[in-house]
Amino acid sequence: MTDLASRVAPPRPALSDRLKFYGIWIATALTLLLLPKIFASGGSLTTFSLVGISIIFALSYNILLGQTGMLSFGHAVYYGLGGFLAIHAINLLGGNKWPIPLPLVPLIGGVAGLFFAALIGWVMTQRSGTAFAMISLGLAELVASSALILRTFFGGEAGISANRTKLFKLFGLNFGPQIQIYYLVAAWTLIAIIAMYALTRTPLGRMCNAVRDNPERVQFVGYDPHVVRYLAFCFSGFFAGIAGALAAINFEIANSAYLGAVQSGTVLFAAYIGGIGFFIGPIVGAIFVTILSLGLSDLTHVWQLYFGLFFIAVVMFTPGGITGLMMMHRPLLRAGMLTQMLPSYLLAALPTLALVTGLMLMIETTVHYTVNPGESPHIKAFGIPFNAASPLTWTISAVLIVAGFVLARLAWARVGHTWDTTLTAARAKVHAR
Amino acid sequence: MLELIVISTLNGVLFGMLLFLMASGLTVIFSMLGVLNFAHASFYMLGAFFGFQISRWFGFWPALLFAPLLAGAIGAAVERFGLRRVHRNGHVAELLFTFGLAFAIEEIVQIIWGKSPVDFRPPALLDFPAFTIFSTNYPAYKMFMLAVSIVIFIGLLLVLKKTRVGLIVQAALTHPHMVGHLGHNVERIFMLVFGVGTALAAVAGVIAGPSLVTQSNMAGLLGPILFVVVVVGGLGSLPGAFIASLLIGLVQTFAVSINGSLASVFGPLGPDLAQSWLSDIWNVTVAQIAPIMPYLLLVLILIFRPMGLLGTRET
C-alpha cells in the first residue's frame, strides 16, 4: 500500500523550488505591508483598498470561469448580498455592543455569500455552458430587481449605511482612518489569495478543471459534474461575499448597485483581461482594471467606451489576457531568444499606435460634436489640446486610421511569421540542451 | 374586468410578438453558430435609434425599410470581421465578444443620442384611435405593430418551410455539421443568418420605438428578458421560443394591470403582518413585481423542466 502510494504521489519538490514557492508568498505579504509606507497619500490608500477588494472578487470569479469553465453574468449577486449582510451585521453588532470586532465582519459576508450561493446554486449549476450563462444573468436580474422591492432590507435607492467605528475594539483599533482599513483589506486579501490558491491544489480543484475540460469523462470516472460545479459555485460565492463585505466596510454603505449588472460586468472584464488561464491572471486584471478605471475617468468623458473597446480587442487578439500574453513568451525567455522578437514588435507597435491614436482622435472629435456641441472646439483629451472643428484634425485622424490599419496588418503578419520561426528555434535549442 | 382582460390580452400578444421577432433571430443564430448573441437586444436598440434618425430626415416609412437594412448590414459585418475571427478561441470568447459589443454599442448610442429618451413619434397617418372598447381608445399604431409582426412571422414561417434557404436553416437547427458536410457555403449562410437575425431585431426596434420609450438603456432592459424567453422556450427551438414569447408577453402585461397585493387579499386575516419585517412582501402589488415575473418564470422552469418547454438539447 505504501509502496503504491509512493509510486503514485509526485516526487517531493526540491528545496530550491520550495524556497521559491514560499518566497513568493512572503514577498507578497511584505509588499502589502510596505506599500502604504511608499505611497502614503489618502488617495493611494483608497486605491489600494479598492484594488485589494477587486482582487478577491476577481479571483472568486475565476473559480467559476477559469477553473470550472462556468461563465457567469451575475457574480455580483453574492458580492452584493455579502455586502448587505455585512452592513446589517455592523449595525446590529454596534447597536447591541456584542464583542465581535470589525476584522471578523468579512467572514459574516462570506458566510452570507456561501449561503445564497448554496441556495441558488443547486438549480443554476444543473446546466453548464451557454445555458448557465443565461440563467446566471436572469437570476442576477431577479435579485437586483427584488432588491428595489424589498425596501426594508435593501434600503431602496439610497441603500443602507453603517458606522464601522462603533464596533467592539480589539487592541484599541477603531478602524476610522483609511490606513487601518487598508491593512484590514490587505490582510483579508492575502488570506483569500492563499485560500483560493490552496483550493486549486485540492482534489476538488483538480476535479473542477476536469469538469471544465471534459464533463463526460468526469462522469465516466464516477463523479457527478453537477455536484462539482455546485461545490465550486459555493466556494466562489463565499469569497465573493468576503469581497462584498470588505467593500461595504470600506464605503460604510451598501446599495443596490452592489448587486447590479455593472458590477457583474466589471468583474468579468477584470478576470478576462488579466487572463483566466492562470491563477495570477485575475490578480493582474483586477489591479489593471481598477487603476485604469480610476485613471481614465479623469482623462476623458467616454472612458467606458474605451474600456469596452479594449475588452473587445483583448477577446479578439489575446484571448489569454495579459498573463496569457506574458506566459507565451516563457519558452523564448528560457532559450534567451526574446531579443530576436523585439525588432518586429517595435515595427508593429508603431502603426498600431498610429491606428489607436487616430481612432481616439476620431472618437474625441465625435464626442465634441454630439455630447457638447455648444462648447468651444478647442478641446483637451488625455491632456493634449486640439481643435475639433479644424479639417486638419479630421484629416490627420483619417490618415492615421487608414495608414495605421494597412501597415499594422502587414507588420503583425510579419510578427506572426517571426514568432513561428523564433519559437521553433527556441524549442530546438532547449531540446538540444 | 372584461375591458381589462381584452386590452391586456391585446397588449400582451403585441409584446409577445415583438419578443418573438427578436427571439426568432436569436434562436436561429444560436442554433447555427452555436453562439448566443449577447448583443441581440443592442441591434433592437440600434434599429430604434436608426429609425428615429431616418424618420426625422426622411419620414417614418423609409425608416421602416432602411433602419433594419442598416442594422442588418452592421450585424453581418460583425459576424464577418468579428465573430468569425473570435470563433477560433472557443464559445466563451464568442459570448464575451458579443458581451463587449453590447457594452460598446450602448456607450456609442449614449454618446450620439444622449442618455435621455428621444422624441420618436408614430407617423401622423397612424396617429388615431383604431377602435374604442369600453371607453378605452386603442391606438391604431399598436394595431399596425401587431400587423407588421404577424406579417413578418408568417413570412418567416413561409421562408423556413417552403424555400431552399429555409430548408438549409432548418437542417442547421438540428444538424449543423451535416449541413457543412453537404457542401453548402456555411460561412456565407452564417453571415446571412446573422444579418437577417439582427435585421429582424431592428424591425422590432423601429416599430416598438415610437410606442415604447426609445432610450439608451432599452437594450439593457430587454436583453435579459430575451434570454429568459430563449431558455424558457428551450435553447434552439423556434416553436418553443414562440410559445415562451407569447407566455412572457401575456404574463407581464397582465401582471402590470393587476393592482392586488397579499395584504389586499388576505389583509383581514393578519393585520399585524403589515407592520412586521415581512411588510415589504405583504404590501407589494402584483403590478410592482411585474418586472421580475419573467425571471420567476425562469426559476420555475429550471426547477421543473431544465430543458425548457420544447427544448431537446442539453447545451
XYZ file of C-alpha atoms in Angstrom:
748
model
C 0.000 0.000 0.000
C 2.704 2.460 0.992
C 4.679 1.264 -1.962
C 1.812 2.091 -4.288
C 1.277 5.475 -2.678
C 4.899 6.432 -3.010
C 4.883 5.445 -6.618
C 1.716 7.393 -7.459
C 2.477 10.528 -5.469
C 4.581 13.152 -7.250
C 8.148 13.467 -6.011
C 8.705 15.904 -3.202
C 9.806 19.238 -4.676
C 13.442 20.147 -4.291
C 14.442 22.593 -1.566
C 15.102 25.396 -4.029
C 11.635 25.016 -5.526
C 10.050 25.098 -2.112
C 12.061 28.171 -1.133
C 10.963 29.863 -4.337
C 7.335 28.957 -3.652
C 7.275 30.295 -0.094
C 9.440 33.214 -1.125
C 6.708 34.452 -3.473
C 4.134 34.446 -0.694
C 6.452 36.168 1.748
C 7.312 38.756 -0.880
C 3.594 39.368 -1.483
C 2.993 39.826 2.240
C 5.944 42.222 2.538
C 4.736 44.219 -0.469
C 1.286 44.569 1.058
C 2.882 45.604 4.358
C 5.243 48.179 2.893
C 3.010 49.645 0.174
C 1.478 52.367 2.401
C 4.978 53.372 3.556
C 5.906 54.209 -0.034
C 2.602 55.712 -1.205
C 1.204 57.282 1.933
C -1.359 59.706 0.488
C -5.048 59.207 1.283
C -5.955 58.776 -2.358
C -3.479 55.982 -2.958
C -4.601 54.180 0.216
C -8.188 54.241 -1.056
C -6.989 52.964 -4.432
C -5.049 50.120 -2.794
C -8.095 49.146 -0.731
C -10.264 49.073 -3.855
C -7.638 47.045 -5.689
C -7.485 44.522 -2.844
C -11.252 44.111 -2.809
C -11.388 43.677 -6.545
C -8.548 41.122 -6.429
C -10.568 38.923 -4.070
C -13.685 39.403 -6.176
C -11.934 38.642 -9.479
C -10.227 35.555 -8.046
C -13.525 34.276 -6.703
C -14.971 34.807 -10.170
C -12.163 32.841 -11.706
C -13.048 29.807 -9.593
C -16.095 29.712 -11.855
C -14.837 30.886 -15.227
C -11.197 29.901 -15.318
C -11.185 26.768 -13.221
C -14.622 25.230 -13.713
C -15.498 26.721 -17.090
C -18.722 28.389 -15.987
C -19.331 31.814 -17.482
C -21.425 33.767 -15.001
C -23.031 37.114 -15.754
C -24.388 37.508 -12.255
C -21.497 37.127 -9.884
C -22.218 40.475 -8.223
C -25.252 38.911 -6.546
C -23.082 37.154 -3.956
C -20.784 40.151 -3.647
C -23.760 42.427 -3.039
C -25.583 40.118 -0.642
C -22.355 39.702 1.318
C -22.073 43.476 1.441
C -25.631 43.961 2.650
C -25.346 41.287 5.306
C -22.083 42.862 6.478
C -23.703 46.301 6.750
C -26.608 44.869 8.729
C -24.141 42.944 10.885
C -22.162 46.110 11.623
C -25.344 47.925 12.633
C -26.501 45.001 14.764
C -23.121 44.445 16.427
C -22.629 48.150 17.065
C -26.155 48.589 18.407
C -26.048 45.647 20.783
C -22.386 46.061 21.839
C -21.617 42.422 21.082
C -17.912 41.616 21.451
C -17.202 40.847 17.797
C -14.565 43.118 16.227
C -14.711 44.543 12.719
C -11.991 42.289 11.232
C -14.377 39.338 11.596
C -17.229 41.024 9.726
C -15.940 39.951 6.266
C -16.411 36.387 7.453
C -20.087 37.176 8.016
C -20.273 38.496 4.463
C -18.531 35.375 3.220
C -20.967 33.102 5.019
C -23.827 35.138 3.552
C -22.387 34.704 0.060
C -21.913 30.994 0.718
C -25.473 30.667 1.990
C -27.053 32.337 -1.035
C -24.763 30.540 -3.476
C -25.714 27.240 -1.839
C -29.381 28.191 -2.007
C -29.478 29.385 -5.616
C -26.612 27.340 -6.979
C -28.201 23.910 -6.999
C -30.748 24.928 -9.624
C -28.292 27.049 -11.597
C -25.477 24.560 -11.897
C -27.710 21.899 -13.410
C -26.790 23.320 -16.775
C -23.372 24.375 -17.965
C -22.121 26.365 -20.927
C -24.330 28.927 -22.593
C -27.450 27.936 -20.675
C -25.653 28.556 -17.390
C -24.547 31.985 -18.604
C -28.101 32.990 -19.445
C -29.548 31.572 -16.257
C -26.984 33.440 -14.180
C -27.998 36.623 -15.972
C -31.697 36.001 -15.351
C -31.174 35.260 -11.678
C -28.978 38.317 -11.280
C -31.767 40.437 -12.744
C -34.231 38.744 -10.413
C -32.161 39.555 -7.329
C -31.292 43.073 -8.484
C -34.949 43.917 -9.182
C -36.090 42.293 -5.949
C -33.627 44.481 -4.082
C -35.614 47.522 -5.148
C -38.869 45.929 -3.982
C -37.708 44.701 -0.569
C -37.000 48.153 0.762
C -36.611 47.402 4.471
C -33.669 45.097 3.922
C -32.017 46.726 0.907
C -32.915 50.345 1.653
C -34.299 51.106 -1.807
C -32.372 53.533 -3.992
C -30.414 55.100 -1.147
C -29.076 51.870 0.317
C -28.158 51.114 3.907
C -25.330 52.864 5.694
C -23.458 51.961 8.853
C -20.771 53.277 11.142
C -17.796 50.938 11.279
C -16.135 52.689 14.221
C -18.822 51.773 16.761
C -17.848 48.128 16.998
C -16.037 46.252 19.752
C -12.438 47.460 19.744
C -9.657 44.926 19.567
C -6.208 46.276 20.515
C -7.726 49.759 20.539
C -8.234 49.839 16.770
C -11.371 51.744 15.808
C -10.957 51.461 12.017
C -11.751 55.111 11.453
C -8.640 56.083 9.435
C -8.147 54.693 5.938
C -4.735 53.215 6.808
C -6.364 50.772 9.228
C -8.946 49.837 6.609
C -6.113 49.310 4.150
C -4.394 46.856 6.465
C -7.677 45.095 7.112
C -8.283 44.727 3.371
C -4.660 43.720 2.767
C -4.803 41.020 5.428
C -8.026 39.595 4.041
C -6.683 39.796 0.526
C -3.635 37.762 1.489
C -5.754 35.208 3.365
C -8.183 34.921 0.471
C -5.446 34.587 -2.155
C -3.733 31.832 -0.155
C -7.037 30.058 0.488
C -8.094 30.209 -3.151
C -4.675 29.073 -4.309
C -4.834 26.171 -1.869
C -8.273 25.334 -3.236
C -6.844 24.863 -6.713
C -4.393 22.258 -5.326
C -7.062 20.147 -3.620
C -8.712 17.159 -5.310
C -11.833 19.294 -5.660
C -9.849 21.957 -7.501
C -8.490 19.304 -9.848
C -11.962 17.901 -10.453
C -13.153 21.406 -11.280
C -10.541 21.573 -14.022
C -11.655 18.169 -15.239
C -15.284 19.306 -15.373
C -14.182 22.341 -17.344
C -12.226 20.288 -19.852
C -14.379 17.208 -20.296
C -17.532 16.728 -18.222
C -18.392 13.428 -19.896
C -15.093 11.872 -18.852
C -15.735 13.072 -15.315
C -18.974 11.114 -15.330
C -17.178 8.006 -16.545
C -14.684 8.285 -13.699
C -17.603 8.325 -11.293
C -18.040 11.945 -10.340
C -21.176 13.976 -10.851
C -20.235 17.153 -12.768
C -23.288 18.877 -11.347
C -22.047 18.350 -7.779
C -18.535 19.522 -8.674
C -19.926 22.634 -10.346
C -22.167 23.216 -7.336
C -19.268 22.994 -4.872
C -17.154 25.346 -6.985
C -20.098 27.713 -7.134
C -20.450 27.680 -3.334
C -16.752 28.429 -2.783
C -16.928 31.184 -5.344
C -19.938 32.691 -3.583
C -18.109 32.546 -0.260
C -15.110 34.544 -1.469
C -17.324 36.974 -3.397
C -19.198 37.569 -0.149
C -15.926 38.388 1.619
C -15.083 40.896 -1.111
C -18.542 42.458 -0.854
C -18.284 42.755 2.911
C -14.894 44.459 2.592
C -16.364 46.891 0.071
C -19.232 47.604 2.455
C -16.758 48.223 5.282
C -14.651 50.457 3.066
C -17.552 52.649 1.910
C -19.726 52.200 5.051
C -22.695 51.826 2.729
C -24.342 49.093 0.668
C -26.778 49.912 -2.116
C -28.452 48.118 -4.979
C -25.574 48.981 -7.354
C -23.515 46.348 -5.498
C -25.794 43.657 -6.921
C -26.208 45.126 -10.375
C -25.187 44.179 -13.875
C -22.394 46.783 -13.965
C -20.646 45.158 -11.022
C -21.009 41.717 -12.603
C -19.652 43.059 -15.877
C -16.678 44.732 -14.208
C -15.513 41.561 -12.503
C -15.859 39.664 -15.765
C -13.770 42.312 -17.530
C -11.141 42.244 -14.787
C -10.787 38.468 -14.742
C -10.743 38.094 -18.508
C -8.412 41.000 -19.271
C -5.985 39.678 -16.670
C -6.195 36.182 -18.121
C -8.353 33.343 -16.888
C -5.896 30.596 -17.722
C -3.502 31.284 -14.844
C -4.086 31.721 -11.136
C -2.325 35.067 -11.125
C -4.335 36.358 -14.111
C -7.338 37.801 -12.251
C -4.959 39.472 -9.768
C -3.199 41.265 -12.611
C -6.551 42.052 -14.215
C -8.063 43.430 -11.025
C -5.072 45.726 -10.443
C -5.054 46.824 -14.070
C -8.799 47.409 -14.439
C -9.242 49.200 -11.111
C -6.371 51.569 -11.720
C -7.384 52.049 -15.360
C -10.986 52.900 -14.492
C -9.890 55.319 -11.769
C -7.279 56.907 -14.016
C -9.202 57.042 -17.307
C -12.249 58.696 -15.787
C -10.091 61.738 -15.036
C -8.755 61.914 -18.576
C -11.837 61.583 -20.780
C -15.627 61.631 -20.542
C -16.153 58.497 -22.560
C -13.744 56.233 -20.729
C -16.345 53.441 -20.603
C -16.358 53.274 -24.388
C -12.576 52.896 -24.449
C -12.923 50.278 -21.784
C -15.451 48.305 -23.822
C -13.363 48.584 -26.997
C -10.269 47.497 -25.095
C -12.140 44.472 -23.809
C -13.276 43.568 -27.327
C -9.685 43.908 -28.523
C -8.467 41.573 -25.776
C -11.141 38.996 -26.619
C -10.270 39.189 -30.314
C -6.500 39.315 -30.279
C -5.208 37.951 -26.968
C -7.775 35.527 -25.574
C -5.274 34.544 -22.884
C -5.357 38.033 -21.393
C -2.327 39.921 -20.124
C -0.853 36.950 -18.262
C -1.516 34.651 -21.183
C 0.427 37.015 -23.403
C 3.357 37.100 -20.991
C 3.385 33.357 -20.406
C 3.510 32.844 -24.172
C 6.998 34.306 -24.109
C 8.327 31.969 -21.462
C 9.863 29.439 -23.851
C 11.652 32.284 -25.628
C 12.894 33.681 -22.344
C 14.223 30.273 -21.318
C 16.099 29.939 -24.562
C 17.308 33.522 -24.240
C 15.865 34.442 -27.620
C 13.407 37.108 -26.540
C 15.542 39.834 -28.093
C 15.003 38.337 -31.546
C 11.335 39.238 -31.326
C 11.917 42.843 -30.305
C 12.590 44.391 -33.746
C 9.399 43.051 -35.291
C 7.429 44.035 -32.158
C 8.761 47.566 -32.401
C 7.954 47.638 -36.095
C 4.372 46.534 -35.400
C 3.908 48.834 -32.410
C 4.391 51.972 -34.485
C 1.451 51.605 -36.931
C -0.726 50.102 -34.176
C -0.069 53.157 -32.065
C -0.932 55.357 -35.047
C -4.179 53.454 -35.584
C -5.146 53.769 -31.918
C -4.292 57.470 -31.849
C -6.352 58.054 -34.989
C -9.339 56.216 -33.510
C -9.083 58.141 -30.267
C -8.861 61.419 -32.142
C -11.955 60.456 -34.115
C -13.904 59.426 -31.013
C -12.996 62.573 -29.108
C -13.923 64.773 -32.083
C -17.250 62.987 -32.489
C -17.908 63.300 -28.780
C -17.310 67.011 -29.036
C -19.988 67.356 -31.719
C -22.596 65.089 -30.137
C -22.233 65.481 -26.378
C -21.312 69.152 -26.031
C -21.741 70.844 -29.424
C -22.142 74.299 -27.935
C -18.727 74.453 -26.345
C -15.506 75.789 -27.786
C -13.946 73.383 -30.330
C -10.569 73.683 -28.612
C -10.887 70.511 -26.598
C -8.485 68.629 -24.472
C -8.364 64.874 -24.223
C -5.705 62.880 -22.370
C -4.142 66.222 -21.539
C -3.481 67.042 -25.202
C -5.271 70.107 -26.549
C -6.516 70.127 -30.144
C -9.103 71.844 -32.317
C -12.091 69.611 -33.049
C -13.517 71.981 -35.658
C -10.419 72.133 -37.823
C -10.392 69.999 -41.001
C -6.719 69.336 -40.256
C -7.719 67.285 -37.203
C -10.122 65.210 -39.267
C -7.552 64.662 -41.995
C -4.883 63.625 -39.512
C -7.303 61.253 -37.835
C -8.390 59.704 -41.140
C -4.806 59.318 -42.385
C -3.697 57.783 -39.097
C -6.577 55.296 -39.135
C -6.214 54.196 -42.755
C -2.425 54.116 -42.918
C -2.166 52.657 -39.415
C -4.621 49.908 -40.268
C -2.920 48.878 -43.502
C 0.605 48.999 -42.081
C -0.420 47.325 -38.823
C -1.879 44.391 -40.731
C 1.336 43.909 -42.665
C 3.505 44.361 -39.586
C 1.517 41.930 -37.471
C 1.615 39.319 -40.203
C 5.391 39.722 -40.075
C 5.337 39.370 -36.282
C 3.407 36.123 -36.652
C 5.974 34.815 -39.089
C 8.952 35.809 -36.916
C 7.180 34.329 -33.916
C 6.797 30.939 -35.578
C 10.427 30.715 -36.649
C 11.770 32.019 -33.329
C 9.609 29.650 -31.308
C 10.704 26.671 -33.364
C 14.324 27.690 -32.950
C 13.870 28.250 -29.211
C 12.274 24.839 -28.750
C 15.051 23.173 -30.678
C 17.661 24.971 -28.585
C 16.059 23.977 -25.257
C 15.614 20.444 -26.550
C 19.246 20.178 -27.571
C 20.476 21.020 -24.080
C -62.942 43.476 -15.680
C -63.723 42.323 -19.209
C -62.221 45.549 -20.522
C -59.013 44.840 -18.645
C -58.860 41.310 -19.994
C -59.401 42.347 -23.614
C -56.935 45.244 -23.520
C -54.317 43.251 -21.619
C -54.642 40.316 -23.978
C -54.135 42.588 -26.968
C -51.139 44.298 -25.376
C -49.753 41.004 -24.187
C -49.958 39.398 -27.616
C -48.379 42.517 -29.101
C -45.467 42.453 -26.654
C -45.150 38.720 -27.166
C -44.950 39.109 -30.937
C -42.297 41.790 -30.578
C -40.336 39.479 -28.304
C -40.657 36.725 -30.860
C -39.325 38.960 -33.643
C -36.128 39.174 -31.629
C -36.145 35.711 -30.095
C -36.543 34.042 -33.508
C -33.344 35.660 -34.800
C -31.544 34.868 -31.586
C -32.661 31.230 -31.679
C -31.670 30.675 -35.298
C -28.285 32.346 -34.736
C -27.730 30.257 -31.628
C -28.677 27.029 -33.343
C -26.497 27.619 -36.375
C -23.451 29.351 -34.993
C -23.652 27.885 -31.513
C -23.106 31.345 -30.107
C -25.578 33.228 -28.016
C -25.605 36.750 -29.373
C -25.469 38.832 -26.234
C -25.707 41.973 -28.347
C -29.001 40.955 -29.948
C -31.004 43.431 -27.914
C -28.428 46.059 -28.866
C -29.433 45.633 -32.501
C -33.037 46.145 -31.425
C -31.872 49.392 -29.837
C -29.846 50.336 -32.924
C -32.976 49.725 -35.023
C -34.986 52.064 -32.825
C -32.368 54.830 -32.944
C -31.684 54.468 -36.666
C -35.444 54.524 -37.177
C -35.690 57.688 -35.121
C -32.912 59.400 -37.050
C -34.083 58.340 -40.519
C -37.714 59.186 -39.767
C -36.564 62.625 -38.701
C -34.760 63.141 -42.019
C -36.970 61.276 -44.496
C -40.124 60.207 -42.671
C -41.285 57.051 -40.947
C -41.839 54.757 -43.934
C -38.276 54.966 -45.327
C -37.102 54.412 -41.754
C -39.109 51.201 -41.510
C -37.242 49.916 -44.560
C -33.735 51.327 -44.208
C -33.118 51.154 -40.460
C -33.370 47.333 -40.379
C -31.246 47.093 -43.537
C -28.565 49.265 -41.954
C -28.643 47.356 -38.685
C -28.607 44.064 -40.571
C -25.567 45.195 -42.555
C -23.787 46.085 -39.328
C -24.787 42.702 -37.952
C -23.398 40.900 -40.994
C -20.178 42.899 -40.700
C -19.890 41.981 -37.027
C -20.187 38.328 -37.961
C -17.775 38.559 -40.880
C -14.997 40.565 -39.252
C -15.547 39.922 -35.545
C -17.223 36.668 -34.637
C -15.578 34.628 -37.354
C -12.184 35.620 -36.035
C -13.116 35.009 -32.413
C -14.624 31.632 -33.294
C -11.136 30.081 -33.115
C -10.908 30.954 -29.440
C -13.983 28.990 -28.422
C -17.548 29.629 -27.350
C -16.723 31.555 -24.204
C -14.686 34.037 -26.221
C -17.548 34.393 -28.720
C -20.064 35.060 -25.986
C -17.698 37.543 -24.351
C -17.120 39.256 -27.677
C -20.847 39.887 -28.081
C -20.971 40.954 -24.418
C -18.269 43.557 -25.025
C -20.062 44.581 -28.211
C -23.312 45.159 -26.311
C -21.389 47.294 -23.827
C -19.714 49.316 -26.584
C -22.943 49.809 -28.578
C -24.693 51.157 -25.508
C -21.848 53.606 -24.934
C -21.839 54.715 -28.570
C -25.610 55.251 -28.570
C -25.243 57.276 -25.387
C -22.546 59.396 -26.987
C -24.541 60.066 -30.163
C -28.109 60.391 -28.877
C -27.600 61.073 -25.173
C -28.926 59.304 -22.114
C -32.437 60.742 -22.045
C -35.286 59.374 -24.208
C -35.563 60.741 -27.747
C -38.828 62.050 -29.179
C -39.757 59.226 -31.563
C -43.432 59.591 -32.541
C -45.724 57.316 -34.556
C -46.378 58.637 -38.093
C -49.303 61.029 -38.448
C -51.028 58.552 -40.742
C -51.412 56.101 -37.874
C -51.917 58.572 -35.050
C -55.609 57.948 -34.353
C -57.604 55.584 -32.148
C -58.365 52.395 -34.063
C -61.379 51.420 -32.033
C -62.918 52.020 -28.662
C -63.664 49.204 -26.255
C -65.478 50.079 -23.055
C -64.360 53.706 -23.159
C -60.686 52.841 -23.815
C -59.205 54.130 -27.061
C -56.906 51.597 -28.641
C -54.297 53.361 -30.804
C -54.109 52.427 -34.463
C -50.322 52.371 -34.252
C -50.436 49.396 -31.912
C -52.656 47.541 -34.373
C -50.081 48.396 -37.037
C -47.312 46.965 -34.841
C -49.327 43.815 -34.374
C -49.965 43.573 -38.121
C -46.291 44.064 -39.010
C -45.105 41.463 -36.546
C -47.722 38.957 -37.700
C -46.839 39.564 -41.363
C -43.153 39.031 -40.624
C -43.988 35.965 -38.579
C -45.946 34.428 -41.441
C -43.242 35.447 -43.913
C -40.593 33.823 -41.745
C -42.678 30.684 -41.485
C -43.092 30.532 -45.263
C -39.383 31.137 -45.880
C -38.427 28.456 -43.391
C -40.927 25.860 -44.584
C -41.131 26.473 -48.327
C -37.800 27.742 -49.623
C -34.439 26.146 -50.147
C -32.665 28.562 -47.805
C -35.287 27.791 -45.192
C -34.635 24.083 -45.577
C -30.919 24.597 -45.046
C -31.540 26.766 -41.990
C -33.940 24.177 -40.610
C -31.427 21.430 -41.205
C -28.766 23.508 -39.481
C -31.025 23.881 -36.444
C -30.711 20.204 -35.658
C -27.639 19.009 -37.576
C -25.302 21.964 -38.091
C -22.284 19.829 -39.010
C -24.144 17.763 -41.575
C -25.111 20.905 -43.471
C -21.447 21.768 -43.760
C -20.595 18.262 -44.955
C -23.235 18.548 -47.670
C -21.167 21.261 -49.284
C -23.093 24.405 -48.514
C -21.112 27.557 -48.081
C -21.625 27.529 -44.356
C -19.684 30.731 -43.729
C -21.884 32.717 -46.093
C -25.048 31.196 -44.626
C -23.816 32.154 -41.165
C -23.214 35.729 -42.232
C -26.603 35.871 -43.923
C -28.413 34.394 -40.948
C -26.660 36.760 -38.586
C -27.545 39.729 -40.779
C -31.190 38.689 -41.161
C -31.489 37.904 -37.451
C -30.164 41.284 -36.403
C -32.306 42.986 -39.065
C -35.400 41.319 -37.582
C -34.439 42.624 -34.160
C -34.026 46.056 -35.721
C -37.518 45.838 -37.268
C -38.838 45.189 -33.786
C -36.885 48.233 -32.643
C -38.249 50.525 -35.353
C -41.871 49.595 -34.760
C -41.549 49.458 -30.966
C -39.578 52.704 -30.706
C -42.497 55.148 -31.076
C -44.755 53.115 -28.816
C -42.323 52.256 -26.040
C -39.506 54.520 -24.872
C -36.511 54.954 -27.186
C -33.639 55.349 -24.770
C -30.050 54.193 -24.448
C -30.913 51.715 -21.685
C -33.594 49.911 -23.717
C -31.208 47.137 -24.722
C -30.129 46.580 -21.134
C -33.758 46.350 -20.033
C -34.903 43.995 -22.758
C -31.815 41.807 -23.204
C -32.221 39.685 -20.072
C -35.928 39.118 -20.828
C -34.958 37.942 -24.284
C -32.609 35.360 -22.811
C -35.355 34.236 -20.462
C -37.582 33.696 -23.499
C -34.937 31.603 -25.215
C -34.185 29.493 -22.122
C -37.838 29.026 -21.180
C -38.734 28.023 -24.732
C -35.808 25.639 -24.902
C -32.468 26.555 -26.468
C -32.604 26.185 -30.222
C -36.321 25.572 -30.513
C -38.269 28.031 -32.672
C -41.755 26.846 -31.670
C -40.589 26.925 -28.055
C -39.395 30.494 -28.485
C -42.785 31.419 -29.967
C -44.744 29.935 -27.070
C -42.405 31.440 -24.499
C -42.591 34.884 -26.155
C -46.376 34.929 -26.001
C -46.371 33.493 -22.492
C -43.992 36.112 -21.152
C -45.717 38.891 -23.071
C -49.079 37.947 -21.566
C -47.771 37.278 -18.049
C -46.006 40.596 -17.884
C -48.875 42.619 -19.352
C -51.465 41.058 -17.081
C -49.239 41.475 -14.049
C -48.873 45.193 -14.742
C -52.622 45.691 -14.771
C -53.373 43.795 -11.556
C -53.209 46.028 -8.554
C -53.731 43.459 -5.811
C -51.254 42.527 -3.116
C -51.137 39.834 -0.453
C -52.366 42.425 2.004
C -55.406 43.325 -0.095
C -56.415 39.665 -0.445
C -55.525 38.255 2.952
C -55.282 41.568 4.827
C -58.062 40.918 7.355
C -56.526 37.567 8.320
C -53.250 39.003 9.577
C -53.391 42.744 10.161
C -50.203 42.679 12.227
C -48.167 41.308 9.296
C -48.304 44.708 7.620
C -46.067 46.056 10.377
C -43.571 43.214 10.655
C -40.359 42.624 8.708
C -42.457 40.870 6.101
C -44.301 44.080 5.321
C -42.461 44.520 2.006
C -43.661 41.198 0.682
C -47.052 41.630 2.293
C -47.779 45.017 0.760
C -46.137 44.747 -2.667
C -48.668 44.748 -5.504
C -48.616 42.348 -8.412
C -48.048 45.327 -10.704
C -44.879 46.184 -8.799
C -43.400 42.728 -9.230
C -44.293 42.601 -12.944
C -40.664 43.325 -13.976
C -39.408 40.252 -12.121
C -42.186 37.939 -13.349
C -40.144 36.614 -16.326
C -37.272 35.730 -14.011
C -39.579 33.976 -11.565
C -40.897 32.010 -14.517
C -37.295 31.175 -15.439
C -36.609 29.781 -11.965
C -39.791 27.700 -12.037
C -38.946 26.300 -15.468
C -35.425 25.469 -14.336
C -36.718 23.571 -11.339
C -39.426 21.636 -13.133
C -38.173 21.387 -16.704
C -34.489 22.295 -17.044
C -34.527 21.734 -20.816
C -37.092 24.456 -21.382
C -40.618 23.989 -22.671
C -39.805 22.406 -26.033
C -36.054 22.050 -25.719
C -34.214 18.895 -26.618
C -30.579 19.941 -26.456
C -28.575 19.737 -23.275
C -26.322 22.704 -24.012
